[in-house]
mmCIF file of C-alpha atoms in Angstrom:
data_model
loop_
_atom_site.group_PDB
_atom_site.id
_atom_site.type_symbol
_atom_site.label_atom_id
_atom_site.label_comp_id
_atom_site.label_asym_id
_atom_site.label_seq_id
_atom_site.Cartn_x
_atom_site.Cartn_y
_atom_site.Cartn_z
ATOM 1 C CA MET A 1 0.038 -0.263 -0.216
ATOM 2 C CA ALA A 2 1.525 3.123 -0.785
ATOM 3 C CA VAL A 3 1.281 6.436 1.512
ATOM 4 C CA ALA A 4 -0.467 8.330 2.245
ATOM 5 C CA VAL A 5 1.360 12.369 2.020
ATOM 6 C CA ALA A 6 -0.851 14.855 3.208
ATOM 7 C CA LEU A 7 0.795 19.248 3.165
ATOM 8 C CA ILE A 8 -1.034 20.444 5.872
ATOM 9 C CA GLN A 9 -0.474 25.389 5.238
ATOM 10 C CA GLY A 10 -0.540 26.697 8.749
ATOM 11 C CA ALA A 11 -0.050 23.921 10.701
ATOM 12 C CA SER A 12 1.725 24.890 13.911
ATOM 13 C CA ARG A 13 -1.765 26.143 15.811
ATOM 14 C CA GLY A 14 -5.288 25.433 16.077
ATOM 15 C CA LEU A 15 -7.151 23.932 12.938
ATOM 16 C CA GLY A 16 -3.727 22.986 11.126
ATOM 17 C CA LEU A 17 -2.445 21.161 13.912
ATOM 18 C CA GLN A 18 -5.175 18.612 14.151
ATOM 19 C CA PHE A 19 -4.804 17.793 11.044
ATOM 20 C CA CYS A 20 -1.777 17.257 11.951
ATOM 21 C CA LYS A 21 -2.800 14.753 13.861
ATOM 22 C CA HIS A 22 -5.694 13.423 13.673
ATOM 23 C CA ILE A 23 -4.286 11.727 10.110
ATOM 24 C CA LEU A 24 -0.946 10.769 11.702
ATOM 25 C CA GLN A 25 -3.486 8.518 14.341
ATOM 26 C CA ASN A 26 -5.688 7.284 12.183
ATOM 27 C CA LYS A 27 -3.890 7.398 8.496
ATOM 28 C CA LYS A 28 -1.750 4.578 8.072
ATOM 29 C CA PRO A 29 0.345 4.333 5.813
ATOM 30 C CA SER A 30 1.175 8.151 5.630
ATOM 31 C CA ALA A 31 3.215 10.898 6.398
ATOM 32 C CA VAL A 32 2.887 14.753 7.011
ATOM 33 C CA ILE A 33 4.086 18.033 6.149
ATOM 34 C CA ALA A 34 3.536 20.984 8.043
ATOM 35 C CA THR A 35 4.419 24.405 7.337
ATOM 36 C CA CYS A 36 4.093 27.568 9.183
ATOM 37 C CA ARG A 37 5.974 30.452 9.138
ATOM 38 C CA ASN A 38 7.725 30.592 12.542
ATOM 39 C CA PRO A 39 9.457 27.021 13.310
ATOM 40 C CA ASP A 40 11.054 27.685 15.630
ATOM 41 C CA ALA A 41 8.417 29.320 17.834
ATOM 42 C CA ALA A 42 5.959 25.680 17.238
ATOM 43 C CA ALA A 43 6.505 24.146 20.108
ATOM 44 C CA GLU A 44 3.604 22.040 20.397
ATOM 45 C CA LEU A 45 3.964 21.451 16.787
ATOM 46 C CA LEU A 46 7.860 19.694 17.375
ATOM 47 C CA SER A 47 6.529 17.716 19.833
ATOM 48 C CA LEU A 48 4.600 16.269 17.295
ATOM 49 C CA ALA A 49 7.221 16.091 15.490
ATOM 50 C CA GLY A 50 9.479 14.542 18.002
ATOM 51 C CA GLN A 51 7.044 12.014 18.363
ATOM 52 C CA HIS A 52 7.134 10.807 15.142
ATOM 53 C CA LYS A 53 9.853 11.487 13.029
ATOM 54 C CA ASP A 54 10.171 9.460 9.955
ATOM 55 C CA ARG A 55 6.096 10.833 9.655
ATOM 56 C CA LEU A 56 5.966 14.513 10.548
ATOM 57 C CA THR A 57 8.430 17.275 7.976
ATOM 58 C CA VAL A 58 7.882 20.170 9.112
ATOM 59 C CA VAL A 59 8.111 23.447 6.974
ATOM 60 C CA ARG A 60 9.301 26.654 6.952
ATOM 61 C CA LEU A 61 6.490 28.722 4.927
ATOM 62 C CA ASP A 62 5.351 32.057 4.755
ATOM 63 C CA VAL A 63 2.424 32.032 2.771
ATOM 64 C CA ASN A 64 2.621 35.098 1.827
ATOM 65 C CA ARG A 65 5.507 35.066 0.558
ATOM 66 C CA GLU A 66 5.576 33.653 -3.463
ATOM 67 C CA GLU A 67 9.388 32.324 -2.517
ATOM 68 C CA ASP A 68 8.722 30.262 0.117
ATOM 69 C CA ILE A 69 5.983 28.523 -1.440
ATOM 70 C CA ARG A 70 7.635 27.903 -4.567
ATOM 71 C CA GLU A 71 11.072 26.304 -2.598
ATOM 72 C CA ALA A 72 8.897 24.551 -0.797
ATOM 73 C CA ALA A 73 7.145 22.770 -3.025
ATOM 74 C CA LYS A 74 10.520 22.324 -4.333
ATOM 75 C CA ARG A 75 12.143 20.209 -0.817
ATOM 76 C CA VAL A 76 8.124 18.248 -1.621
ATOM 77 C CA LYS A 77 9.256 17.275 -4.515
ATOM 78 C CA GLU A 78 12.429 16.552 -3.443
ATOM 79 C CA SER A 79 11.456 14.061 -0.610
ATOM 80 C CA PHE A 80 8.306 12.559 -1.424
ATOM 81 C CA GLY A 81 7.903 13.093 -5.729
ATOM 82 C CA ARG A 82 3.907 13.736 -4.907
ATOM 83 C CA LEU A 83 1.257 14.690 -2.940
ATOM 84 C CA ASP A 84 -2.090 13.591 -2.405
ATOM 85 C CA LEU A 85 -3.178 15.630 -0.226
ATOM 86 C CA LEU A 86 -2.932 19.470 -0.185
ATOM 87 C CA LEU A 87 -4.759 21.234 2.872
ATOM 88 C CA ASN A 88 -4.600 25.086 3.283
ATOM 89 C CA SER A 89 -5.713 25.672 6.909
ATOM 90 C CA SER A 90 -3.826 29.626 8.227
ATOM 91 C CA ALA A 91 -6.178 32.564 8.357
ATOM 92 C CA LEU A 92 -6.063 35.906 9.305
ATOM 93 C CA LEU A 93 -9.813 37.613 10.347
ATOM 94 C CA HIS A 94 -8.662 40.913 10.743
ATOM 95 C CA PRO A 95 -4.963 42.495 11.241
ATOM 96 C CA SER A 96 -6.249 43.392 14.104
ATOM 97 C CA GLY A 97 -7.742 41.252 15.485
ATOM 98 C CA LYS A 98 -11.174 42.395 14.658
ATOM 99 C CA GLY A 99 -13.661 42.274 12.491
ATOM 100 C CA GLU A 100 -14.822 44.992 10.377
ATOM 101 C CA THR A 101 -18.260 45.845 12.050
ATOM 102 C CA SER A 102 -18.694 48.986 9.697
ATOM 103 C CA LEU A 103 -17.659 51.324 7.129
ATOM 104 C CA ARG A 104 -16.000 53.238 9.459
ATOM 105 C CA ASP A 105 -12.931 50.661 10.752
ATOM 106 C CA VAL A 106 -12.311 49.216 6.848
ATOM 107 C CA THR A 107 -8.788 50.181 5.632
ATOM 108 C CA ALA A 108 -6.690 50.136 2.576
ATOM 109 C CA GLN A 109 -4.335 48.009 4.410
ATOM 110 C CA GLY A 110 -6.596 45.961 6.186
ATOM 111 C CA ILE A 111 -8.052 44.397 3.019
ATOM 112 C CA ILE A 112 -4.838 43.213 1.218
ATOM 113 C CA SER A 113 -3.499 42.129 4.601
ATOM 114 C CA THR A 114 -6.198 39.504 4.706
ATOM 115 C CA LEU A 115 -7.293 39.373 0.928
ATOM 116 C CA THR A 116 -3.100 38.081 1.347
ATOM 117 C CA THR A 117 -3.045 35.028 3.684
ATOM 118 C CA ASN A 118 -6.892 34.103 3.509
ATOM 119 C CA THR A 119 -7.088 34.187 -0.454
ATOM 120 C CA VAL A 120 -4.217 35.179 -2.602
ATOM 121 C CA GLY A 121 -1.461 32.257 -0.679
ATOM 122 C CA PRO A 122 -4.020 28.723 -1.045
ATOM 123 C CA LEU A 123 -3.767 30.194 -4.644
ATOM 124 C CA VAL A 124 -0.236 30.485 -4.746
ATOM 125 C CA MET A 125 0.309 27.512 -2.317
ATOM 126 C CA ALA A 126 -2.866 25.454 -6.124
ATOM 127 C CA LYS A 127 0.571 27.409 -8.480
ATOM 128 C CA TYR A 128 3.203 25.180 -6.992
ATOM 129 C CA PHE A 129 1.961 22.077 -6.144
ATOM 130 C CA ALA A 130 -0.806 21.274 -8.614
ATOM 131 C CA PRO A 131 1.785 19.372 -10.186
ATOM 132 C CA LEU A 132 2.556 17.097 -7.480
ATOM 133 C CA LEU A 133 -0.869 16.443 -6.840
ATOM 134 C CA GLN A 134 -1.362 15.379 -10.140
ATOM 135 C CA LYS A 135 1.274 12.259 -9.748
ATOM 136 C CA GLY A 136 -0.365 11.438 -6.081
ATOM 137 C CA ALA A 137 -1.428 7.688 -5.352
ATOM 138 C CA GLY A 138 -5.493 9.421 -4.636
ATOM 139 C CA GLY A 139 -4.307 8.421 -0.496
ATOM 140 C CA PHE A 140 -7.579 10.608 0.260
ATOM 141 C CA GLY A 141 -10.719 10.301 -0.825
ATOM 142 C CA GLN A 142 -12.890 8.216 -2.388
ATOM 143 C CA GLN A 143 -12.229 5.988 -5.827
ATOM 144 C CA PRO A 144 -14.999 5.167 -7.780
ATOM 145 C CA PRO A 145 -14.579 1.786 -10.427
ATOM 146 C CA GLU A 146 -14.552 4.674 -13.381
ATOM 147 C CA LYS A 147 -10.603 5.255 -14.791
ATOM 148 C CA SER A 148 -12.466 8.860 -16.038
ATOM 149 C CA LYS A 149 -13.908 9.709 -12.546
ATOM 150 C CA GLN A 150 -10.331 8.216 -10.118
ATOM 151 C CA HIS A 151 -8.575 10.854 -9.014
ATOM 152 C CA SER A 152 -4.996 11.655 -8.396
ATOM 153 C CA GLY A 153 -4.797 14.310 -5.887
ATOM 154 C CA ILE A 154 -6.827 16.680 -3.283
ATOM 155 C CA ILE A 155 -6.937 20.988 -3.104
ATOM 156 C CA VAL A 156 -9.341 21.821 0.842
ATOM 157 C CA ASN A 157 -9.220 24.952 1.068
ATOM 158 C CA ILE A 158 -11.361 25.584 4.569
ATOM 159 C CA THR A 159 -13.373 29.031 3.593
ATOM 160 C CA ALA A 160 -16.133 29.825 6.565
ATOM 161 C CA LYS A 161 -19.974 30.746 6.068
ATOM 162 C CA VAL A 162 -19.827 34.233 6.331
ATOM 163 C CA GLY A 163 -17.919 34.080 3.368
ATOM 164 C CA SER A 164 -20.953 32.789 1.447
ATOM 165 C CA ILE A 165 -22.578 35.755 -0.364
ATOM 166 C CA GLY A 166 -25.711 33.839 -0.428
ATOM 167 C CA ASP A 167 -25.572 33.610 3.315
ATOM 168 C CA ASN A 168 -25.499 37.134 4.440
ATOM 169 C CA GLY A 169 -27.835 38.619 5.890
ATOM 170 C CA LEU A 170 -25.890 40.228 8.989
ATOM 171 C CA GLY A 171 -22.735 42.156 6.100
ATOM 172 C CA GLY A 172 -19.870 43.712 8.754
ATOM 173 C CA TRP A 173 -16.480 41.099 8.760
ATOM 174 C CA TYR A 174 -16.237 43.389 5.117
ATOM 175 C CA SER A 175 -12.148 42.217 4.917
ATOM 176 C CA TYR A 176 -13.264 38.248 6.331
ATOM 177 C CA ARG A 177 -16.372 37.682 3.862
ATOM 178 C CA MET A 178 -14.629 39.274 1.194
ATOM 179 C CA SER A 179 -10.972 36.708 1.374
ATOM 180 C CA LYS A 180 -13.180 34.091 1.317
ATOM 181 C CA ALA A 181 -16.346 35.178 -1.388
ATOM 182 C CA ALA A 182 -12.179 35.404 -3.255
ATOM 183 C CA LEU A 183 -11.331 31.659 -1.410
ATOM 184 C CA ASN A 184 -14.792 30.373 -2.823
ATOM 185 C CA MET A 185 -14.204 31.005 -6.363
ATOM 186 C CA ALA A 186 -10.638 30.505 -6.348
ATOM 187 C CA THR A 187 -11.496 27.342 -5.366
ATOM 188 C CA ARG A 188 -14.296 26.252 -8.537
ATOM 189 C CA ASN A 189 -12.037 28.367 -10.811
ATOM 190 C CA LEU A 190 -9.650 25.554 -9.725
ATOM 191 C CA SER A 191 -11.986 22.582 -9.787
ATOM 192 C CA ILE A 192 -12.329 23.371 -12.951
ATOM 193 C CA GLU A 193 -8.723 23.683 -14.500
ATOM 194 C CA LEU A 194 -7.962 20.749 -12.865
ATOM 195 C CA GLY A 195 -10.409 18.754 -13.677
ATOM 196 C CA ARG A 196 -9.611 18.168 -16.870
ATOM 197 C CA SER A 197 -6.102 16.980 -15.385
ATOM 198 C CA ARG A 198 -6.062 12.498 -16.398
ATOM 199 C CA PRO A 199 -6.666 11.413 -13.451
ATOM 200 C CA LYS A 200 -8.677 15.025 -11.885
ATOM 201 C CA VAL A 201 -8.055 16.849 -8.587
ATOM 202 C CA VAL A 202 -10.580 16.750 -6.515
ATOM 203 C CA CYS A 203 -10.319 20.419 -5.172
ATOM 204 C CA VAL A 204 -12.998 21.909 -2.082
ATOM 205 C CA ALA A 205 -13.569 24.660 -0.588
ATOM 206 C CA LEU A 206 -14.560 23.140 3.741
ATOM 207 C CA HIS A 207 -16.870 25.239 6.964
ATOM 208 C CA PRO A 208 -15.774 23.693 10.194
ATOM 209 C CA GLY A 209 -18.208 25.587 11.596
ATOM 210 C CA THR A 210 -17.261 28.292 15.089
ATOM 211 C CA VAL A 211 -13.994 26.849 16.539
ATOM 212 C CA ASP A 212 -12.117 27.544 19.599
ATOM 213 C CA THR A 213 -9.513 29.204 18.393
ATOM 214 C CA ASP A 214 -7.638 32.912 18.334
ATOM 215 C CA LEU A 215 -8.993 33.548 15.891
ATOM 216 C CA SER A 216 -12.466 33.022 16.844
ATOM 217 C CA ARG A 217 -12.247 33.387 20.509
ATOM 218 C CA PRO A 218 -12.997 37.425 20.398
ATOM 219 C CA TYR A 219 -17.050 36.208 19.738
ATOM 220 C CA HIS A 220 -17.142 33.440 21.751
ATOM 221 C CA ARG A 221 -19.490 34.794 24.156
ATOM 222 C CA ASN A 222 -22.115 35.303 20.877
ATOM 223 C CA VAL A 223 -22.212 31.276 20.473
ATOM 224 C CA PRO A 224 -24.174 29.078 21.893
ATOM 225 C CA LYS A 225 -22.641 26.000 24.180
ATOM 226 C CA GLU A 226 -23.215 23.642 21.985
ATOM 227 C CA ARG A 227 -22.363 25.494 18.726
ATOM 228 C CA LEU A 228 -18.195 25.662 20.248
ATOM 229 C CA PHE A 229 -16.768 23.049 18.464
ATOM 230 C CA SER A 230 -13.806 21.952 19.411
ATOM 231 C CA THR A 231 -10.887 21.511 17.344
ATOM 232 C CA GLU A 232 -10.514 17.590 17.676
ATOM 233 C CA HIS A 233 -14.978 17.831 16.841
ATOM 234 C CA SER A 234 -14.442 19.784 13.962
ATOM 235 C CA VAL A 235 -11.380 18.271 12.720
ATOM 236 C CA SER A 236 -12.683 14.827 12.585
ATOM 237 C CA CYS A 237 -16.021 16.087 11.249
ATOM 238 C CA LEU A 238 -13.712 17.509 8.273
ATOM 239 C CA MET A 239 -11.927 14.681 7.580
ATOM 240 C CA SER A 240 -14.757 12.343 7.597
ATOM 241 C CA ILE A 241 -16.319 14.850 4.031
ATOM 242 C CA ILE A 242 -12.261 14.600 2.822
ATOM 243 C CA GLU A 243 -12.429 10.314 2.866
ATOM 244 C CA THR A 244 -15.109 10.311 0.960
ATOM 245 C CA LEU A 245 -14.478 12.807 -1.929
ATOM 246 C CA ASP A 246 -14.140 12.485 -5.257
ATOM 247 C CA SER A 247 -14.370 13.555 -8.770
ATOM 248 C CA ASP A 248 -17.875 14.480 -8.736
ATOM 249 C CA LYS A 249 -17.815 16.650 -5.695
ATOM 250 C CA THR A 250 -15.255 18.678 -6.776
ATOM 251 C CA GLY A 251 -15.704 23.056 -7.133
ATOM 252 C CA GLN A 252 -18.567 22.601 -3.640
ATOM 253 C CA ALA A 253 -18.451 23.940 -0.850
ATOM 254 C CA TYR A 254 -19.255 21.894 2.141
ATOM 255 C CA SER A 255 -20.675 22.719 5.651
ATOM 256 C CA TRP A 256 -18.881 20.918 8.552
ATOM 257 C CA ASP A 257 -21.673 18.567 8.634
ATOM 258 C CA GLY A 258 -21.764 17.499 5.058
ATOM 259 C CA ALA A 259 -24.161 20.074 3.915
ATOM 260 C CA GLN A 260 -23.037 22.274 0.099
ATOM 261 C CA LEU A 261 -23.103 25.768 1.266
ATOM 262 C CA PRO A 262 -25.191 28.689 -0.971
ATOM 263 C CA TRP A 263 -22.389 30.650 -2.976
#
């Protein structure tokens, strides 16, 4: 059985770190490449790497720097030769840590910074890692018997329900909403282009729910207890979706419970 190779972008904490833990524990045989901006400060990730020396590789990568992404892709190609799963996890609510509640709070730099991390970064990741995903062994998702529908790799972009234009009834959070809506469009575009390859690369956007992480913590008081998820619960739900993906599901956005999200 071929070793499944997954790359988790934004793996130093929160959802990204939990994805690493989940795959290492539940997906065997597998290898995980964990990227983050500053590995030296990622104590929990380094501890995890120490526990899985033969399966977890930590790579320095700032998703805002194209040269970092290019060099990381070169390193993965040299070490693994392919990739089965690319998961873009890192996200920025806003440089201030709070979403804009009105136009008065909007700044050009705030929008640019949020879009760079949440939208541009994942798209540039796809640019450099798509050739490796096209060489994947289909280690994640479901493979239908029809050869024309089989996939090689999967791209998962972590989106957010607030990025849904059709679901937006409250407004606010300009930068974050815009960045996730744009990420959804990028995911759709990728699914079309990479769906032409043989075998295909499946591309989806997944909403993790409201998770107990640093990004959402300022707003936890407004979330019912039963709707605030641990990283363990959210990642378990999302991995259940990933393991059922096939080429028929590409180009869509799904919530943590498997329901399709409106664009």
